[in-house]
mmCIF file of C-alpha atoms in Angstrom:
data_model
loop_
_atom_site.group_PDB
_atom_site.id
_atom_site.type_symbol
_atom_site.label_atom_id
_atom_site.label_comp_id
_atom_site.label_asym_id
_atom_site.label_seq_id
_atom_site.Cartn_x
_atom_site.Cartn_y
_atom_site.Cartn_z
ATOM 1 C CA UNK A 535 196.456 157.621 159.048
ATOM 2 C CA UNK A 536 193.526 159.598 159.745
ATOM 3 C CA UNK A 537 190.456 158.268 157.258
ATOM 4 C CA UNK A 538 189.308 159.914 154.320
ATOM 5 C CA UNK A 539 185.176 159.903 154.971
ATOM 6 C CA UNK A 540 182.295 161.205 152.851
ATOM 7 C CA UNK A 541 179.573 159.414 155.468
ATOM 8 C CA UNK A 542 180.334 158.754 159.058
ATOM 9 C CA UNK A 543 181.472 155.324 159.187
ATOM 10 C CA UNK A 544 180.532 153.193 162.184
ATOM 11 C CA UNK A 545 182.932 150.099 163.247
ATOM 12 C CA UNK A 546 181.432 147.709 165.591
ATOM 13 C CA UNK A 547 181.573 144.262 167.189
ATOM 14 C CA UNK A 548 178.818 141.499 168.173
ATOM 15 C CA UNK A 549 179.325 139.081 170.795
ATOM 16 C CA UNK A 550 176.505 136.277 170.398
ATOM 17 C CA UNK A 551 175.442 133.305 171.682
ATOM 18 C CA UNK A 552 176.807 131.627 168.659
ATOM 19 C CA UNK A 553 178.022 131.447 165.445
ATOM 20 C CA UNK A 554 174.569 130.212 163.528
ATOM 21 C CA UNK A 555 173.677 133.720 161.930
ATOM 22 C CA UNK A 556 170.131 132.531 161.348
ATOM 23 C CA UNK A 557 169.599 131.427 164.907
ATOM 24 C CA UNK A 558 171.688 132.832 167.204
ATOM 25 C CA UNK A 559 171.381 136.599 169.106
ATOM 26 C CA UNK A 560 173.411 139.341 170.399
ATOM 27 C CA UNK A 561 174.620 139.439 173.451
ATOM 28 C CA UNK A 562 177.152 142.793 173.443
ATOM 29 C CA UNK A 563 177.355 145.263 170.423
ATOM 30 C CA UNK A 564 179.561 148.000 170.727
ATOM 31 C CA UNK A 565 179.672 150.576 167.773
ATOM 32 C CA UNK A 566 182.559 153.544 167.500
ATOM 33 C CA UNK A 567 181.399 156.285 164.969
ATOM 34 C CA UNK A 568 183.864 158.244 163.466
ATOM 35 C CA UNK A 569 182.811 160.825 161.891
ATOM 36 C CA UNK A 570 184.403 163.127 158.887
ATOM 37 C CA UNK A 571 185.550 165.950 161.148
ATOM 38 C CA UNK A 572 187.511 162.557 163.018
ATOM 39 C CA UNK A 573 185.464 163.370 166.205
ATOM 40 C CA UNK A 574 184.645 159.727 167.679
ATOM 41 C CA UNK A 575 181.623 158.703 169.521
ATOM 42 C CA UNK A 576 181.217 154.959 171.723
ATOM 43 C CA UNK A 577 178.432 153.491 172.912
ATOM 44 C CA UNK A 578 178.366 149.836 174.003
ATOM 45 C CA UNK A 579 175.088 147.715 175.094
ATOM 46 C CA UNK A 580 174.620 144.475 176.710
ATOM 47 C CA UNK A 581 171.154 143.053 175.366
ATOM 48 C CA UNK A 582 169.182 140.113 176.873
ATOM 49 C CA UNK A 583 169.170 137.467 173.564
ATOM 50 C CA UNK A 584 166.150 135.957 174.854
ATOM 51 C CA UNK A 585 167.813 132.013 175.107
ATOM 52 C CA UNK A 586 170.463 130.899 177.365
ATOM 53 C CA UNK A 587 173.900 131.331 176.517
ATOM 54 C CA UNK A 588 175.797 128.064 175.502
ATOM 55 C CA UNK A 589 178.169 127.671 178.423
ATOM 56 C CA UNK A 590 181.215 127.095 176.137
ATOM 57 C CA UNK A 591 180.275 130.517 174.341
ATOM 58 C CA UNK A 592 180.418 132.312 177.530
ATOM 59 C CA UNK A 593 183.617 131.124 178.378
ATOM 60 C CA UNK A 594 184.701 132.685 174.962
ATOM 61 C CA UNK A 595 183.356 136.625 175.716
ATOM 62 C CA UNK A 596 182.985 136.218 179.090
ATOM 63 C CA UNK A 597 179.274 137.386 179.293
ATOM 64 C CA UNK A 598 176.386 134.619 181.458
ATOM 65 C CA UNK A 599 172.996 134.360 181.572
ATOM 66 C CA UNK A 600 173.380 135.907 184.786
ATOM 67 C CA UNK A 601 175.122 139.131 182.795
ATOM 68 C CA UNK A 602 172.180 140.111 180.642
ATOM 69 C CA UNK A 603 168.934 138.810 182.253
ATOM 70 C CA UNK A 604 167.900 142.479 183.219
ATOM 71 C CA UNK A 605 169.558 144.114 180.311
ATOM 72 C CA UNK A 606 167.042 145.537 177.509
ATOM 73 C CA UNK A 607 166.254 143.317 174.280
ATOM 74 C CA UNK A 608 167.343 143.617 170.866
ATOM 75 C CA UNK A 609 164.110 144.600 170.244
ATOM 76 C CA UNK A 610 163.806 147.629 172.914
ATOM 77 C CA UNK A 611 166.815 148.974 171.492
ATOM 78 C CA UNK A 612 167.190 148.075 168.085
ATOM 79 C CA UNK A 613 165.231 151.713 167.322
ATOM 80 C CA UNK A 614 167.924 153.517 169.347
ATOM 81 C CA UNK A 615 171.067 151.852 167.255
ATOM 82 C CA UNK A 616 169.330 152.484 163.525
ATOM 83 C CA UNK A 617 169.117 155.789 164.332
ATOM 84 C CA UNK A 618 172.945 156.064 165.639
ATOM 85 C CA UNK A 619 173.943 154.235 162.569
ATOM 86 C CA UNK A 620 171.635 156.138 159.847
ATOM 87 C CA UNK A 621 173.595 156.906 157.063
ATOM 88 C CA UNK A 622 177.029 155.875 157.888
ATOM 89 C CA UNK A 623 179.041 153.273 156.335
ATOM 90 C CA UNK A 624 180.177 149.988 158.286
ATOM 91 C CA UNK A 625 183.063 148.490 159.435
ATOM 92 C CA UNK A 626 184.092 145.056 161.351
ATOM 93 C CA UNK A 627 186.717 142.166 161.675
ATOM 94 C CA UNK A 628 184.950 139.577 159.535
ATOM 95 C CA UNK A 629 181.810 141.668 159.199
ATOM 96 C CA UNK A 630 180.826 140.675 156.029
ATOM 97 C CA UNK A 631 180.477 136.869 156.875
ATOM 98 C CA UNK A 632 179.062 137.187 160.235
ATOM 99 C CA UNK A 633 178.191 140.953 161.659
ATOM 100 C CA UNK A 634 176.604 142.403 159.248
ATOM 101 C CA UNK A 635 174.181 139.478 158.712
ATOM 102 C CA UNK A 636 173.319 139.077 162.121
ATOM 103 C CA UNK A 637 172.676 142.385 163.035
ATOM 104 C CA UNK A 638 170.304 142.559 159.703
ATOM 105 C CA UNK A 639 168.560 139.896 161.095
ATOM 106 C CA UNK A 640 168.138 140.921 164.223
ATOM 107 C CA UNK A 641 166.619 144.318 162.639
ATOM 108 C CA UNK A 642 164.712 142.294 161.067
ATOM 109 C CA UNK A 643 163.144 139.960 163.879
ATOM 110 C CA UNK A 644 162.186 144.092 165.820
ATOM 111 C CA UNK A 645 160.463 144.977 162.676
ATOM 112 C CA UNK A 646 162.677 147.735 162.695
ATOM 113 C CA UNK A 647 163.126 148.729 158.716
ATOM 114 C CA UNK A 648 166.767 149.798 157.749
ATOM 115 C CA UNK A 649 167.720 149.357 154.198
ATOM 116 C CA UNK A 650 171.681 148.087 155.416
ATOM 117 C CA UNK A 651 172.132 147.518 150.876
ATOM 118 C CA UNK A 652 172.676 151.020 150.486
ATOM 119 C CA UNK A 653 175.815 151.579 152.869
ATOM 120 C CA UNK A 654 178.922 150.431 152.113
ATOM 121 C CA UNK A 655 180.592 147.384 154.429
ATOM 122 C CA UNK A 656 184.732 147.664 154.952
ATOM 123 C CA UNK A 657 185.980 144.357 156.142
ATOM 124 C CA UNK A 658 189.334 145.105 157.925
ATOM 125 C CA UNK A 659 189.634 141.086 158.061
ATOM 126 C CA UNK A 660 189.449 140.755 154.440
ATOM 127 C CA UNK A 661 191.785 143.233 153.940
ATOM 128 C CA UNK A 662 194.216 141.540 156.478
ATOM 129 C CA UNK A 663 193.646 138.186 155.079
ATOM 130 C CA UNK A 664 193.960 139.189 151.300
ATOM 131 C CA UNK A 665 197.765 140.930 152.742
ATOM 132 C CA UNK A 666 198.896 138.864 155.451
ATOM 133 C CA UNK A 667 196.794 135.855 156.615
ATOM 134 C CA UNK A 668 195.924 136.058 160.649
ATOM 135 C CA UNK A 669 193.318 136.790 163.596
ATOM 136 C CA UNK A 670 192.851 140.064 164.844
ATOM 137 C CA UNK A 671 195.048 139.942 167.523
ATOM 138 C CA UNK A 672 197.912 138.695 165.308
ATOM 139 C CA UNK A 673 196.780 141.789 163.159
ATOM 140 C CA UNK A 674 196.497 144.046 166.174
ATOM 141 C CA UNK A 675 200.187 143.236 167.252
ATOM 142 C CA UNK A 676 201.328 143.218 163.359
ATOM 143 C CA UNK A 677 200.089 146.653 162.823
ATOM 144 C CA UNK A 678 199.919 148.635 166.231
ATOM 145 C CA UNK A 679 202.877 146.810 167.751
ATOM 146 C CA UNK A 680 201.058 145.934 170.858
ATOM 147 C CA UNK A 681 198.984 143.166 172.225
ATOM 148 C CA UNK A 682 195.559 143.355 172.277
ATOM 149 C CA UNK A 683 194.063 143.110 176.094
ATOM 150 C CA UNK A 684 190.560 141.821 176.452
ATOM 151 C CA UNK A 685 190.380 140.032 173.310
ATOM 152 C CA UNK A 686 186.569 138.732 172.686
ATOM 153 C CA UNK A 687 184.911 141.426 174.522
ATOM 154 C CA UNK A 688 183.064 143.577 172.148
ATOM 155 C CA UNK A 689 184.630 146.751 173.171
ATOM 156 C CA UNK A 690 188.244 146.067 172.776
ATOM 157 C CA UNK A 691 187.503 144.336 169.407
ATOM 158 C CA UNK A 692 185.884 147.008 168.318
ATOM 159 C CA UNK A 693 189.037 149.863 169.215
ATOM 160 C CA UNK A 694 191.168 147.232 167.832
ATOM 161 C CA UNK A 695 189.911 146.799 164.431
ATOM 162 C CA UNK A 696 189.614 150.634 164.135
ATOM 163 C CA UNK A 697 193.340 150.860 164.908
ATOM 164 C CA UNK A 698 194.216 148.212 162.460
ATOM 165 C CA UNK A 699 192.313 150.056 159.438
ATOM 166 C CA UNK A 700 194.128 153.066 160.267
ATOM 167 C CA UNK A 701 197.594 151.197 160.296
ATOM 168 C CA UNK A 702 196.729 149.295 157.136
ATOM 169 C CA UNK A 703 196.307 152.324 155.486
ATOM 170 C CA UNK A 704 199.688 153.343 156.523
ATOM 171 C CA UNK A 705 201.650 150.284 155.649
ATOM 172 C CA UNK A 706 200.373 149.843 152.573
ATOM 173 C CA UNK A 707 200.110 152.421 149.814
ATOM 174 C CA UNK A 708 198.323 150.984 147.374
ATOM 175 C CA UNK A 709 195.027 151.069 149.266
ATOM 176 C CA UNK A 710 193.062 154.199 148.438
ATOM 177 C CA UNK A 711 191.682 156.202 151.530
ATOM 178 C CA UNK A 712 188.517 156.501 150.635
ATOM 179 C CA UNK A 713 185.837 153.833 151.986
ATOM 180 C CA UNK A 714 183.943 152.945 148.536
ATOM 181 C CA UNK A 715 187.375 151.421 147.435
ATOM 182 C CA UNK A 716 187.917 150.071 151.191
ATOM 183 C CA UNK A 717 184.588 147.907 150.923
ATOM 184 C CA UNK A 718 185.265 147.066 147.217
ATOM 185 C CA UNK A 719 188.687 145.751 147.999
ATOM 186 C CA UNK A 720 187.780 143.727 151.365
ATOM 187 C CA UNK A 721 184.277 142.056 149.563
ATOM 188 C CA UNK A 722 185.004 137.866 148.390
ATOM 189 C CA UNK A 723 182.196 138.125 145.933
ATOM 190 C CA UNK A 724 179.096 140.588 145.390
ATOM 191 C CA UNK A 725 176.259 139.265 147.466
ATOM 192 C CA UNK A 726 172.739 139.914 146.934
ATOM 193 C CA UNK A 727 171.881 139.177 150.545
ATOM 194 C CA UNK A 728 174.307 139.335 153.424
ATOM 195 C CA UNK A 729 174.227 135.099 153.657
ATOM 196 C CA UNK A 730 175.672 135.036 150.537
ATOM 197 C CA UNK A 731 173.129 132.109 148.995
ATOM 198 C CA UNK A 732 172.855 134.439 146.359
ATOM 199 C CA UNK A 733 175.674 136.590 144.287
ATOM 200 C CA UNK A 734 175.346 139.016 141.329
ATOM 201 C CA UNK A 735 177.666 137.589 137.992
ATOM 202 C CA UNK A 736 179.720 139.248 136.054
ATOM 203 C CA UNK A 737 176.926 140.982 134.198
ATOM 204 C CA UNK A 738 175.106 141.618 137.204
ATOM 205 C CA UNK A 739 172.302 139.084 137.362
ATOM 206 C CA UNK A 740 171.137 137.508 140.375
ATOM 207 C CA UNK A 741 172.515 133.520 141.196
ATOM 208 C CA UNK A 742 172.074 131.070 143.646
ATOM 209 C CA UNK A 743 175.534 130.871 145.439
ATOM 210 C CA UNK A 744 174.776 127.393 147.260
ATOM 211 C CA UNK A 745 172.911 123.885 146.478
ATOM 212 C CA UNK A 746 171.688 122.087 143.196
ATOM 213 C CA UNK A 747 171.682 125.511 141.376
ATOM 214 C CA UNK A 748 174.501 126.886 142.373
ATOM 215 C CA UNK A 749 175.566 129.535 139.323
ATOM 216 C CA UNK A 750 172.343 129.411 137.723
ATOM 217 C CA UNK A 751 170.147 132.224 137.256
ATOM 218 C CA UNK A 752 167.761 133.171 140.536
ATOM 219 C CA UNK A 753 164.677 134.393 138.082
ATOM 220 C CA UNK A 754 165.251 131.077 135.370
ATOM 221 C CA UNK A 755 165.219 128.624 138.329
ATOM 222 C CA UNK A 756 162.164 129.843 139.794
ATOM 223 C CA UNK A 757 160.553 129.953 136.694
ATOM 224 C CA UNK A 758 161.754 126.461 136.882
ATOM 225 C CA UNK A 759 161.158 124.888 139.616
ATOM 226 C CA UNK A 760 158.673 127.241 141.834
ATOM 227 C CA UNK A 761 158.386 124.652 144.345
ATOM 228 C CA UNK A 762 162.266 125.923 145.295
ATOM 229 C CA UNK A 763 161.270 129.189 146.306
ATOM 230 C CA UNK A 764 158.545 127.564 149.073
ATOM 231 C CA UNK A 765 160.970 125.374 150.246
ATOM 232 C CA UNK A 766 163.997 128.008 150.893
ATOM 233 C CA UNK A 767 160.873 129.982 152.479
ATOM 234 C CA UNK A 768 160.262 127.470 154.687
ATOM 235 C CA UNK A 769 164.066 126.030 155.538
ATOM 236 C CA UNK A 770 166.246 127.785 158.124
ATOM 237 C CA UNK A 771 167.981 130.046 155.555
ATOM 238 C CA UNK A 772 168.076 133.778 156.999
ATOM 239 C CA UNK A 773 165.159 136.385 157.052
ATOM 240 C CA UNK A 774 166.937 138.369 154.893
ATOM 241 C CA UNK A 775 167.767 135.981 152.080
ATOM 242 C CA UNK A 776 164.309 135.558 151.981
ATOM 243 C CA UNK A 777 163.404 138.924 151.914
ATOM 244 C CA UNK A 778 165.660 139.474 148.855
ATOM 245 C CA UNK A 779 164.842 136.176 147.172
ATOM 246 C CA UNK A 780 160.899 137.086 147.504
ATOM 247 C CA UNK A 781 161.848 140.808 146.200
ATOM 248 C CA UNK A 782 163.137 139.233 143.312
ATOM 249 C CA UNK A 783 160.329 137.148 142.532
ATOM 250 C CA UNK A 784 157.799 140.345 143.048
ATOM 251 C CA UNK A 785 160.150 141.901 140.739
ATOM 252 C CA UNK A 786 159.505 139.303 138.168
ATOM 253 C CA UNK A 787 155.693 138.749 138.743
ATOM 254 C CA UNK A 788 155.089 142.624 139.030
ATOM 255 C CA UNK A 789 158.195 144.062 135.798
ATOM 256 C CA UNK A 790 158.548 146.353 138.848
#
């Protein structure tokens, strides 16, 4: 099924040197936009993480030191993929949990400033998981009927999960074509930062999602306990979850 777009929406895959989203880098990103007209553009880059690449990790994507030594950093490039990406909607296979908030950070480590809260994230394994419970190449062969070659390189991931939205959207009718509902249906919760240590509630309001004040109100802890707010500042929680926990606290100390 061909997709229903207002935005161009961009799917793409990461391969890392690991799965620690506040530590670890890019390796491979490959991005496929697709835009309303259903013309397709592709564009894959190896970038140089700046760290060696855990040997069991490279066995995983196939991609060495050796691979990426001379290949440009995130930060030489990370102009050149905002600007492919600016104002489109996203798409990945787990995405949510691990894509997006890598690639924010690495945005963020470039200085590069992209506001990623105002597009709109489809998670295709969300969507799978919430129907039928199984990896992507499980999903690829469920959906498309074939196996998927050259699983865990970015590329192929990439086509794959793109293929699997557009058979999802065949199989099942009750999903709406239209990719507001798409990254409604495939978010777990409503995350104020793309870590998830903090959610909105049902009314809206900020909460911590993680530790001693889990469910409590972000603004009413702080007020609290300020000493909390230094410490996640200077703990190994992501650079954007403390980006949005200090906007929040300028928001409180400015009524801004």
């Amino acid at each position: 099924m061909r997709l229903n777009l207002k935005n161009p929406l961009v799917f793409f895959d990461l391969e890392t040197t690991g799965t620690n989203v506040n530590t670890d880098r890019i390796v491979e990103i490959c991005y496929l936009k697709i835009h309303p007209n259903g013309n397709e553009e592709s564009k894959t880059l190896r970038i140089n993480p700046e760290m060696p690449i855990p040997e069991e990790t490279s066995r995983i994507h196939g991609i060495y030191d050796e691979d990426v030594v001379n290949c440009p950093t995130f930060k030489e490039v990370a102009k050149n993929i905002a600007r492919d990406i600016e104002g489109c909607d996203l798409a990945g296979f787990n995405s949510n949990r691990f894509d997006i908030p890598v690639l924010a950070e690495e945005f963020l480590r470039a200085g590069v400033d992209i506001d990623m809260t105002r597009r709109k994230f489809v998670d295709v394994q969300v969507i799978f998981h919430k129907c039928e419970q199984r990896t992507l190449s499980a999903a690829y062969k469920f959906y498309c009927g074939r196996s998927l070659e050259d699983a865990h390189t970015a590329e192929a991931d990439t086509k794959a999960t793109y293929e699997v939205l557009q058979a999802q959207l065949d199989r099942y009718p009750e999903l709406k074509n239209d990719v507001a509902y798409l990254s409604e249906f495939s978010s777990f919760n409503r995350n104020v930062d793309f870590a998830g240590r903090m959610v909105y509630d049902d009314k809206g309001v900020e909460v911590f999602n993680f530790g001693k004040y889990k469910g409590l109100c972000v603004t009413e802890v702080l007020k609290k306990d300020p000493g909390y707010y230094s410490w996640i500042l200077n703990s190994e929680f992501t650079l954007h979850t403390k980006a949005m926990l200090t906007k929040i606290r300028l928001r409180e100390l400015t009524g801004k």
